[in-house]
mmCIF file of C-alpha atoms in Angstrom:
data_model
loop_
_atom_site.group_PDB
_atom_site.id
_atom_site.type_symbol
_atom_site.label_atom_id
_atom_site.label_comp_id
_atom_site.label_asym_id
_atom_site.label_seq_id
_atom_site.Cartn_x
_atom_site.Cartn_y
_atom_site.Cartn_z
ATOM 1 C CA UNK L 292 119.432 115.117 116.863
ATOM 2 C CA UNK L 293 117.707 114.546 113.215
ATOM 3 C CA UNK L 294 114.345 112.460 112.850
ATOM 4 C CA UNK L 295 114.523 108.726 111.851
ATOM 5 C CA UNK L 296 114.046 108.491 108.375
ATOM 6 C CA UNK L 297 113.785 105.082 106.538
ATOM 7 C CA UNK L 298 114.692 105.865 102.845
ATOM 8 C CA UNK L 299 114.020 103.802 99.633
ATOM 9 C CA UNK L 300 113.851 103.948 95.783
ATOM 10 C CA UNK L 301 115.715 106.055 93.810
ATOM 11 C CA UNK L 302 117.714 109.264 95.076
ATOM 12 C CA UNK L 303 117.475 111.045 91.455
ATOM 13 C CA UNK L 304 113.800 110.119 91.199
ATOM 14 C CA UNK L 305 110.636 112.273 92.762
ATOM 15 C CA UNK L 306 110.613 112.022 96.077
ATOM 16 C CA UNK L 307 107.074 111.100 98.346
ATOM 17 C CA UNK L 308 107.210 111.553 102.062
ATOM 18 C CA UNK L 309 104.982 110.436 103.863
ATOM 19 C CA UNK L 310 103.638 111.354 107.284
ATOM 20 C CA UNK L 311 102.071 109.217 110.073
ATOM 21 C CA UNK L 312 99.589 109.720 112.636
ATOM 22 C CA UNK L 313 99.600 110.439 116.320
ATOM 23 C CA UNK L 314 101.014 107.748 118.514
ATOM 24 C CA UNK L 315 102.070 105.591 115.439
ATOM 25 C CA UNK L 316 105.112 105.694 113.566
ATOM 26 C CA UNK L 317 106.325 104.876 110.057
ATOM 27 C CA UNK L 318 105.380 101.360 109.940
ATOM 28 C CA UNK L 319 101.939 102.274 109.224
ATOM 29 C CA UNK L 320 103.189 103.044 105.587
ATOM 30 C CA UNK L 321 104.987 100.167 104.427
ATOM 31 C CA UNK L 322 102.118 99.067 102.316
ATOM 32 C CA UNK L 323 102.965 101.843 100.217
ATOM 33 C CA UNK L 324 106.224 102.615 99.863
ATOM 34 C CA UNK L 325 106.522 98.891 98.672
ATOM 35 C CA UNK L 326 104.465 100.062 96.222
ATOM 36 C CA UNK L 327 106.164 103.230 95.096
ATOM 37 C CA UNK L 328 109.709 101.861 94.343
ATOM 38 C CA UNK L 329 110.027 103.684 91.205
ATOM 39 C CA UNK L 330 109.709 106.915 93.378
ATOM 40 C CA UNK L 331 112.313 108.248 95.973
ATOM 41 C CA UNK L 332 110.302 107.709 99.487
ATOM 42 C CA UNK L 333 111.209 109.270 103.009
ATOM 43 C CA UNK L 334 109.230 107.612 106.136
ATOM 44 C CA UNK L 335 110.055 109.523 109.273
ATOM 45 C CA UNK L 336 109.164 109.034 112.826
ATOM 46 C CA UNK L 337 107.641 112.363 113.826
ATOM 47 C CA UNK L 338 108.932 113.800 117.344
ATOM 48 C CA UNK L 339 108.345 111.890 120.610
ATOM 49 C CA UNK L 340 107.250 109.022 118.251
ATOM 50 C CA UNK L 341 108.885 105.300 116.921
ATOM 51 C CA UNK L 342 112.666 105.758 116.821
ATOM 52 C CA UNK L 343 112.496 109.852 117.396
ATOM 53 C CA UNK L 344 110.845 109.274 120.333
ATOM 54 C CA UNK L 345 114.180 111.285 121.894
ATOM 55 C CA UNK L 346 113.173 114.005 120.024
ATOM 56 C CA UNK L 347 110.892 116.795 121.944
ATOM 57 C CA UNK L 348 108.786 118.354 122.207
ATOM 58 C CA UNK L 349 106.864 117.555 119.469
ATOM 59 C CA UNK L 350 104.448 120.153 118.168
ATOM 60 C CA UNK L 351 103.211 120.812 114.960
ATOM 61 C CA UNK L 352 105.030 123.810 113.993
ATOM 62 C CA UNK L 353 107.937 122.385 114.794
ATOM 63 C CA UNK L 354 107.400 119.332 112.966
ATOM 64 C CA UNK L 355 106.673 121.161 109.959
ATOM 65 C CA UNK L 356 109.968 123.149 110.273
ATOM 66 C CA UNK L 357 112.017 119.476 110.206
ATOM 67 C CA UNK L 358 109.764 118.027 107.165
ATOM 68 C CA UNK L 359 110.314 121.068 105.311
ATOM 69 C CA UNK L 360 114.418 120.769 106.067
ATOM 70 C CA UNK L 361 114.169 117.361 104.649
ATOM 71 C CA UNK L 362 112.443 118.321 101.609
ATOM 72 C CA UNK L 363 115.448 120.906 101.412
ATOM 73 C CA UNK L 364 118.070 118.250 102.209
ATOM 74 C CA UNK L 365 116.808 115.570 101.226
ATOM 75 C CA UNK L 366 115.581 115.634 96.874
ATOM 76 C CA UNK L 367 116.557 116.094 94.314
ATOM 77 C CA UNK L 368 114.949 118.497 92.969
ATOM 78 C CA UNK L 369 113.898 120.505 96.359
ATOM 79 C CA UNK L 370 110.252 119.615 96.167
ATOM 80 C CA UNK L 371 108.344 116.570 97.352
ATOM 81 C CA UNK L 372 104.694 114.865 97.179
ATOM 82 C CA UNK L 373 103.673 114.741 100.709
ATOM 83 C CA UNK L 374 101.413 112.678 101.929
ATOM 84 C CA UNK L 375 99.392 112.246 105.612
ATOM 85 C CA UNK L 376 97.156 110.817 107.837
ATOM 86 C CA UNK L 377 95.662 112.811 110.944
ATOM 87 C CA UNK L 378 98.271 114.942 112.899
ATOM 88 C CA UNK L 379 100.579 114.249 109.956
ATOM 89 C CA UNK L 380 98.234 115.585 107.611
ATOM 90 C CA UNK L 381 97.934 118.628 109.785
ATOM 91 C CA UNK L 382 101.722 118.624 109.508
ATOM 92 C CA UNK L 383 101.059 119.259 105.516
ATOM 93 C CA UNK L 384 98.572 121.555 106.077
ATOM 94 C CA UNK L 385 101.065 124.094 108.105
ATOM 95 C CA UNK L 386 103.822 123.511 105.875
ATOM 96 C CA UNK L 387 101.504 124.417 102.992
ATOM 97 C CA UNK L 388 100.411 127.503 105.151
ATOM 98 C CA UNK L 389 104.644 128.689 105.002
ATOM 99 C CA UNK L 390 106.502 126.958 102.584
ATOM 100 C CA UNK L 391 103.923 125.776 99.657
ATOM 101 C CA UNK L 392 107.262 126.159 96.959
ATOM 102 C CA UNK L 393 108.315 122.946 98.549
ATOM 103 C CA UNK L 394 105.049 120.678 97.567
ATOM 104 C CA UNK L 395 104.333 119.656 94.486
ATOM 105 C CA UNK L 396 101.034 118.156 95.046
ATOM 106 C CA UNK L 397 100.030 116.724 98.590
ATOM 107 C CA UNK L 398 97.286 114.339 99.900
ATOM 108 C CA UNK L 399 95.818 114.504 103.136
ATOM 109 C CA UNK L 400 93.574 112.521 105.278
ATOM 110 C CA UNK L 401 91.766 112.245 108.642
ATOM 111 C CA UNK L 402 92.146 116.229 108.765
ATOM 112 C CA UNK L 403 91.051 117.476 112.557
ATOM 113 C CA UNK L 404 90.632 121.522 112.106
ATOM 114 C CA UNK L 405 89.442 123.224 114.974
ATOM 115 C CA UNK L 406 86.615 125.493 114.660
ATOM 116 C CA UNK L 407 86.743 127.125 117.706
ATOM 117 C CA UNK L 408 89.120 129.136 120.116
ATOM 118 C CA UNK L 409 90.321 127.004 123.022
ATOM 119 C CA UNK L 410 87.507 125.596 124.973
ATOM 120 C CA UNK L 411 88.768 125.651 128.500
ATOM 121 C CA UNK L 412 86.011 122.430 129.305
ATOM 122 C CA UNK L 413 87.302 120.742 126.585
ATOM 123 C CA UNK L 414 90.733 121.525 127.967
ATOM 124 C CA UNK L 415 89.263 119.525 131.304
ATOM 125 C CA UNK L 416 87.596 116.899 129.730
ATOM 126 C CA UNK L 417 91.051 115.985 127.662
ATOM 127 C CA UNK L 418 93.185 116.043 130.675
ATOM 128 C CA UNK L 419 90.571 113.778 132.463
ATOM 129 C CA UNK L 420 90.287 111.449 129.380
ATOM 130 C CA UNK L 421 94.086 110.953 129.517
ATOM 131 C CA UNK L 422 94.631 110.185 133.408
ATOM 132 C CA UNK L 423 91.524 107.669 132.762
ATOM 133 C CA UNK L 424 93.449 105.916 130.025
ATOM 134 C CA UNK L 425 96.856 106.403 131.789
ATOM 135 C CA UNK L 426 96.645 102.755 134.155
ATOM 136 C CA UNK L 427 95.487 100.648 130.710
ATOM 137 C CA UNK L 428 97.041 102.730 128.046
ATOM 138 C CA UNK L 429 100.131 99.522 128.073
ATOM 139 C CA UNK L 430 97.814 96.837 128.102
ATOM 140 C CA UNK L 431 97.590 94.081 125.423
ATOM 141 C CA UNK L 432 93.630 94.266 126.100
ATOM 142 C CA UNK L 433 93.596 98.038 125.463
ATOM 143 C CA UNK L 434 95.680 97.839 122.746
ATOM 144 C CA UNK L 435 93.548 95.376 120.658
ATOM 145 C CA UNK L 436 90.555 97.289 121.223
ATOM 146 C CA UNK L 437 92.064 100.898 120.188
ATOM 147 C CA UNK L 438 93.370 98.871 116.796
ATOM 148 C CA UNK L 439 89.841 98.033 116.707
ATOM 149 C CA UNK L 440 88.417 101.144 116.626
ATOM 150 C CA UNK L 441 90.753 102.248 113.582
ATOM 151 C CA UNK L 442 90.331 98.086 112.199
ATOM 152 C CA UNK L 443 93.901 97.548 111.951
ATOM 153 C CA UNK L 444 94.662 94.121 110.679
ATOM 154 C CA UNK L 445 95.411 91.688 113.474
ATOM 155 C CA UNK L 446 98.383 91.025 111.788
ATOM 156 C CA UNK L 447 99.803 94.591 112.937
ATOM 157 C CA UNK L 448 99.510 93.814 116.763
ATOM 158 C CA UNK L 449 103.128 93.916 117.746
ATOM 159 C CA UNK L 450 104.006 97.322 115.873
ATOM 160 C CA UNK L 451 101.363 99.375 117.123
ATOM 161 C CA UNK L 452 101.852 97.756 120.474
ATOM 162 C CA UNK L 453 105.393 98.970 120.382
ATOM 163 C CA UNK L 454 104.534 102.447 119.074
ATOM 164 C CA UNK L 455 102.303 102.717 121.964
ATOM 165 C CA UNK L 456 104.310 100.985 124.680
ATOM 166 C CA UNK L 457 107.567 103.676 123.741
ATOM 167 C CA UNK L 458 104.892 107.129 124.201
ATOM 168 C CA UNK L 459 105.022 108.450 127.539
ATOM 169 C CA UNK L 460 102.093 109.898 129.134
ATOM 170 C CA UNK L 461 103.687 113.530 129.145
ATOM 171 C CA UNK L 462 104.362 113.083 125.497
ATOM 172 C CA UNK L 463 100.901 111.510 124.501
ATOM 173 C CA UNK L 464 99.312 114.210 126.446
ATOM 174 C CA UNK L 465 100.761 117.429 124.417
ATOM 175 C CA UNK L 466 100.403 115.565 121.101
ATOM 176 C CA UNK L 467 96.879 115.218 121.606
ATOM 177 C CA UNK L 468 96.440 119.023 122.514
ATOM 178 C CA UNK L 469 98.324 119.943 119.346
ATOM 179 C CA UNK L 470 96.080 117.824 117.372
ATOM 180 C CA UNK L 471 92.678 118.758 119.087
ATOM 181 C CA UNK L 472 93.718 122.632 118.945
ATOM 182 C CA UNK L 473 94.976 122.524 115.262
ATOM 183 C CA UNK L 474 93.880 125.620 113.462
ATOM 184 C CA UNK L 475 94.539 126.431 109.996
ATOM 185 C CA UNK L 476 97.455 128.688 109.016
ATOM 186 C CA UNK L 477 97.091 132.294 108.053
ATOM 187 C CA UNK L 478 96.944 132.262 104.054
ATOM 188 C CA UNK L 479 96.286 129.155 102.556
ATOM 189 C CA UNK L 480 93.410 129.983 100.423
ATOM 190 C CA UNK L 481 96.488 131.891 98.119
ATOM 191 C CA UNK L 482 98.763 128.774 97.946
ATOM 192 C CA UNK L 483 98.230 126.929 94.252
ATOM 193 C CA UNK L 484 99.466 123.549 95.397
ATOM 194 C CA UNK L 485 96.886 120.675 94.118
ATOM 195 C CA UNK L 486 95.563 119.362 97.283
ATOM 196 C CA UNK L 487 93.199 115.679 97.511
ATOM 197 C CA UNK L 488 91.307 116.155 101.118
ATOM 198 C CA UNK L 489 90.331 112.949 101.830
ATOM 199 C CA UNK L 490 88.442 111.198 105.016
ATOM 200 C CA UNK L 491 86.952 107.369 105.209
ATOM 201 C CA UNK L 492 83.638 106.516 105.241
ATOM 202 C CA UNK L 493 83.151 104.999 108.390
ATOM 203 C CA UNK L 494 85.786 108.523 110.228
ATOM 204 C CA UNK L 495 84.145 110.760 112.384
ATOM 205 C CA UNK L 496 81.764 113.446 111.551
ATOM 206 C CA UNK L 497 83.978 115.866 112.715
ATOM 207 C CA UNK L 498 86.840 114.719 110.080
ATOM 208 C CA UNK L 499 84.363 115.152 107.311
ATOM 209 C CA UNK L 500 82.800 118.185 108.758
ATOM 210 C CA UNK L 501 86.983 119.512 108.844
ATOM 211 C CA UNK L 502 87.442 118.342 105.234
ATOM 212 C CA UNK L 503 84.463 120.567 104.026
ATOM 213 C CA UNK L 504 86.430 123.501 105.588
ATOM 214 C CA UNK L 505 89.423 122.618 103.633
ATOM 215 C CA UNK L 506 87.950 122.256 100.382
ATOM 216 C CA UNK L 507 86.562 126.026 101.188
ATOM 217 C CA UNK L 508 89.883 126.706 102.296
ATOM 218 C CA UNK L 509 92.555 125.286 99.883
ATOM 219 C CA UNK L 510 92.124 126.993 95.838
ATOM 220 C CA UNK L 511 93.472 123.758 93.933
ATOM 221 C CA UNK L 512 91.862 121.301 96.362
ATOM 222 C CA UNK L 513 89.303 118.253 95.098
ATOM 223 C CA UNK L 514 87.781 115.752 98.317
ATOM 224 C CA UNK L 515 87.121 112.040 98.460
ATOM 225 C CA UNK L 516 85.332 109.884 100.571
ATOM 226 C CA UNK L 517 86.757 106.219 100.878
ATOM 227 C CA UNK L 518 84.070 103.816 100.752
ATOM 228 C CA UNK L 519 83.572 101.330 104.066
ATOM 229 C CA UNK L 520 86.458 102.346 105.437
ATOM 230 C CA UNK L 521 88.055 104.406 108.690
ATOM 231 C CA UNK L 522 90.260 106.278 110.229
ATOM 232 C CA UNK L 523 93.732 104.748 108.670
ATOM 233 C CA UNK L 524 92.332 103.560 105.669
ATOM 234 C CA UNK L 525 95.224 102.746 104.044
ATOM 235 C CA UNK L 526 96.115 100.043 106.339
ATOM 236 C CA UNK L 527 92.616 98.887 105.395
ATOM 237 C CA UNK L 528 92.682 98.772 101.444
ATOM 238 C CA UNK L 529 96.224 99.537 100.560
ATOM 239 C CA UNK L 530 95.222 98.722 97.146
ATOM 240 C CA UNK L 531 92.739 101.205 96.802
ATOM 241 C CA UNK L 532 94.963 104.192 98.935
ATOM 242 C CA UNK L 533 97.784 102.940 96.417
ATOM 243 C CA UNK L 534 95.742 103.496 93.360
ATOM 244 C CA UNK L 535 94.165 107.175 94.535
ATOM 245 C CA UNK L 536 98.039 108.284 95.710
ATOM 246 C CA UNK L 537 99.568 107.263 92.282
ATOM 247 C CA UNK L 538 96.682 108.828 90.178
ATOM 248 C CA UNK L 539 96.679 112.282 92.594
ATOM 249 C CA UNK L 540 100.408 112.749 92.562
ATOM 250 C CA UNK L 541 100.725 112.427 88.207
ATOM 251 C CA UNK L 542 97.775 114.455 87.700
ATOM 252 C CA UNK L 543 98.366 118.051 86.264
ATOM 253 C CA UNK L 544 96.259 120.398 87.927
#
C-alpha cells in the first residue's frame, strides 16, 4: 500500500514536498501549496496518519525510505525541495543523513534532537502521559485546547479534529517515542545540501536548544527564529512562512 499523496502544479516543474507533523496530516499545508502553483508539490499523509492511517508502523526510518521513493518516482528531475515541521522535519533530517543526492535544498522546523541515550524515566513518564490523555484525547474540549497550545486558527477545528479522532492510541503512542528518541544520523556534518533550521519564537526551549545542534551539525546550514510565533507557524503567518520558503529554496548556496 503507497502513502496518500495530494499532487498539484506542474509535473515538468521543480518539485516541493512537504512534510507534516505528528498526529496531523497534509491539510496543515494547504496555505502553501496554494501558494507554490508554479512549482510541482507532493503533500503526503505520513504512516498511521490522515488517509495512510492503514499504513504501519510508522517510524522514522521507514518514513524516510517512502519520501525518498517518491522523490525517485515521483520528479522530474529526481531531486526535490523538502520541506517540514516537527517529526516531518526529522523525516528530512534522516533522509539527508542517507540519501542527501535527492535534496536540493530543504527547510526544517520545530526540530526535536535528542541529546541523550534513552532515559528509561522518561520512558515511564511518556507511557504515563499517554494513558492520562487516552479517556480525553477524542474530546471536542481537548481538542480546542491542544490547537491552542500550537494557536491554530479556529477556523481549522474540524481537520485537526479529524486527524486526531482517526490516530489510535497504539499508533499515537510509538509516534511519540520515535519523535522524543530522534537522534541524528551518522554523517551529516559531510552532506553539502543548503539547509534553513528554523524554530518560532514562542516553541520550546528545547526546539531552539535542538536547532543550535543542527546548525553545529549541518555544513551549508543558516537558522531563523520566527518572530511571535509557535510551534506550526506556518498555519500562523502563512505569508511570512511563504515568503522565507520561496526565498530559501531559489537561493544559491
Amino acid at each position: 500500500m503507497d502513502l496518500y499523496l495530494k499532487e498539484t502544479g506542474p509535473r515538468n516543474a521543480e518539485t516541493i514536498i512537504f512534510l507534516h507533523g505528528n498526529a496531523m496530516a497534509g491539510w496543515i499545508w494547504d496555505g502553501q501549496i496554494k501558494e507554490f502553483d508554479d512549482y510541482h508539490c507532493i503533500v503526503p499523509d505520513l504512516p498511521e496518519h490522515g488517509r495512510s492511517i492503514n499504513i504501519k508502523p510508522f517510524t522514522i526510518d521507514k518514513s524516510a525510505e517512502m519520501i525518498s521513493e517518491i522523490i525517485r518516482n515521483h520528479t522530474s528531475k529526481g531531486k526535490a525541495h523538502l520541506v517540514g515541521i516537527s517529526v516531518g522535519a526529522q523525516i528530512i533530517i534522516q533522509i539527508l543523513g542517507k540519501n542527501p543526492e535527492l535534496v536540493d535544498h530543504a527547510i526544517i522546523s520545530g526540530t526535536l534532537i535528542q541529546r541523550n541515550s534513552h532515559n528509561e524515566s522518561l520512558l515511564k513518564l511518556l507511557d504515563y502521559a499517554i494513558n492520562v490523555y487516552k479517556p480525553v484525547k477524542d474530546t471536542d474540549f481537548f481538542i480546542k485546547a491542544n490547537m491552542r497550545t500550537y494557536n491554530m486558527p479556529k477556523y481549522l477545528f474540524d481537520k485537526f479534529k479529524e486527524s486526531t479522532l482517526v490516530i489510535k492510541h497504539d499508533s499515537l503512542n510509538r509516534i511519540l517515542k520515535e519523535n522524543i528518541f530522534f537522534k541524528l544520523p551518522d554523517g551529516l556534518e559531510k552532506i553539502e545540501v543548503p539547509v534553513l533550521v528554523m524554530a518560532g519564537e514562542k516553541d520550546y526551549k528545547i526546539i531552539k536548544d535542538s536547532a543550535d545542534d543542527l546548525l553545529t551539525s549541518l555544513k551549508m546550514s543558516q537558522g531563523y527564529i520566527a518572530p511571535n510565533v509557535g510551534h506550526v507557524w506556518n498555519l500562523e503567518d502563512p505569508n511570512h512562512f511563504n515568503w522565507i520558503l520561496r526565498r530559501w529554496i531559489t537561493i544559491k548556496l
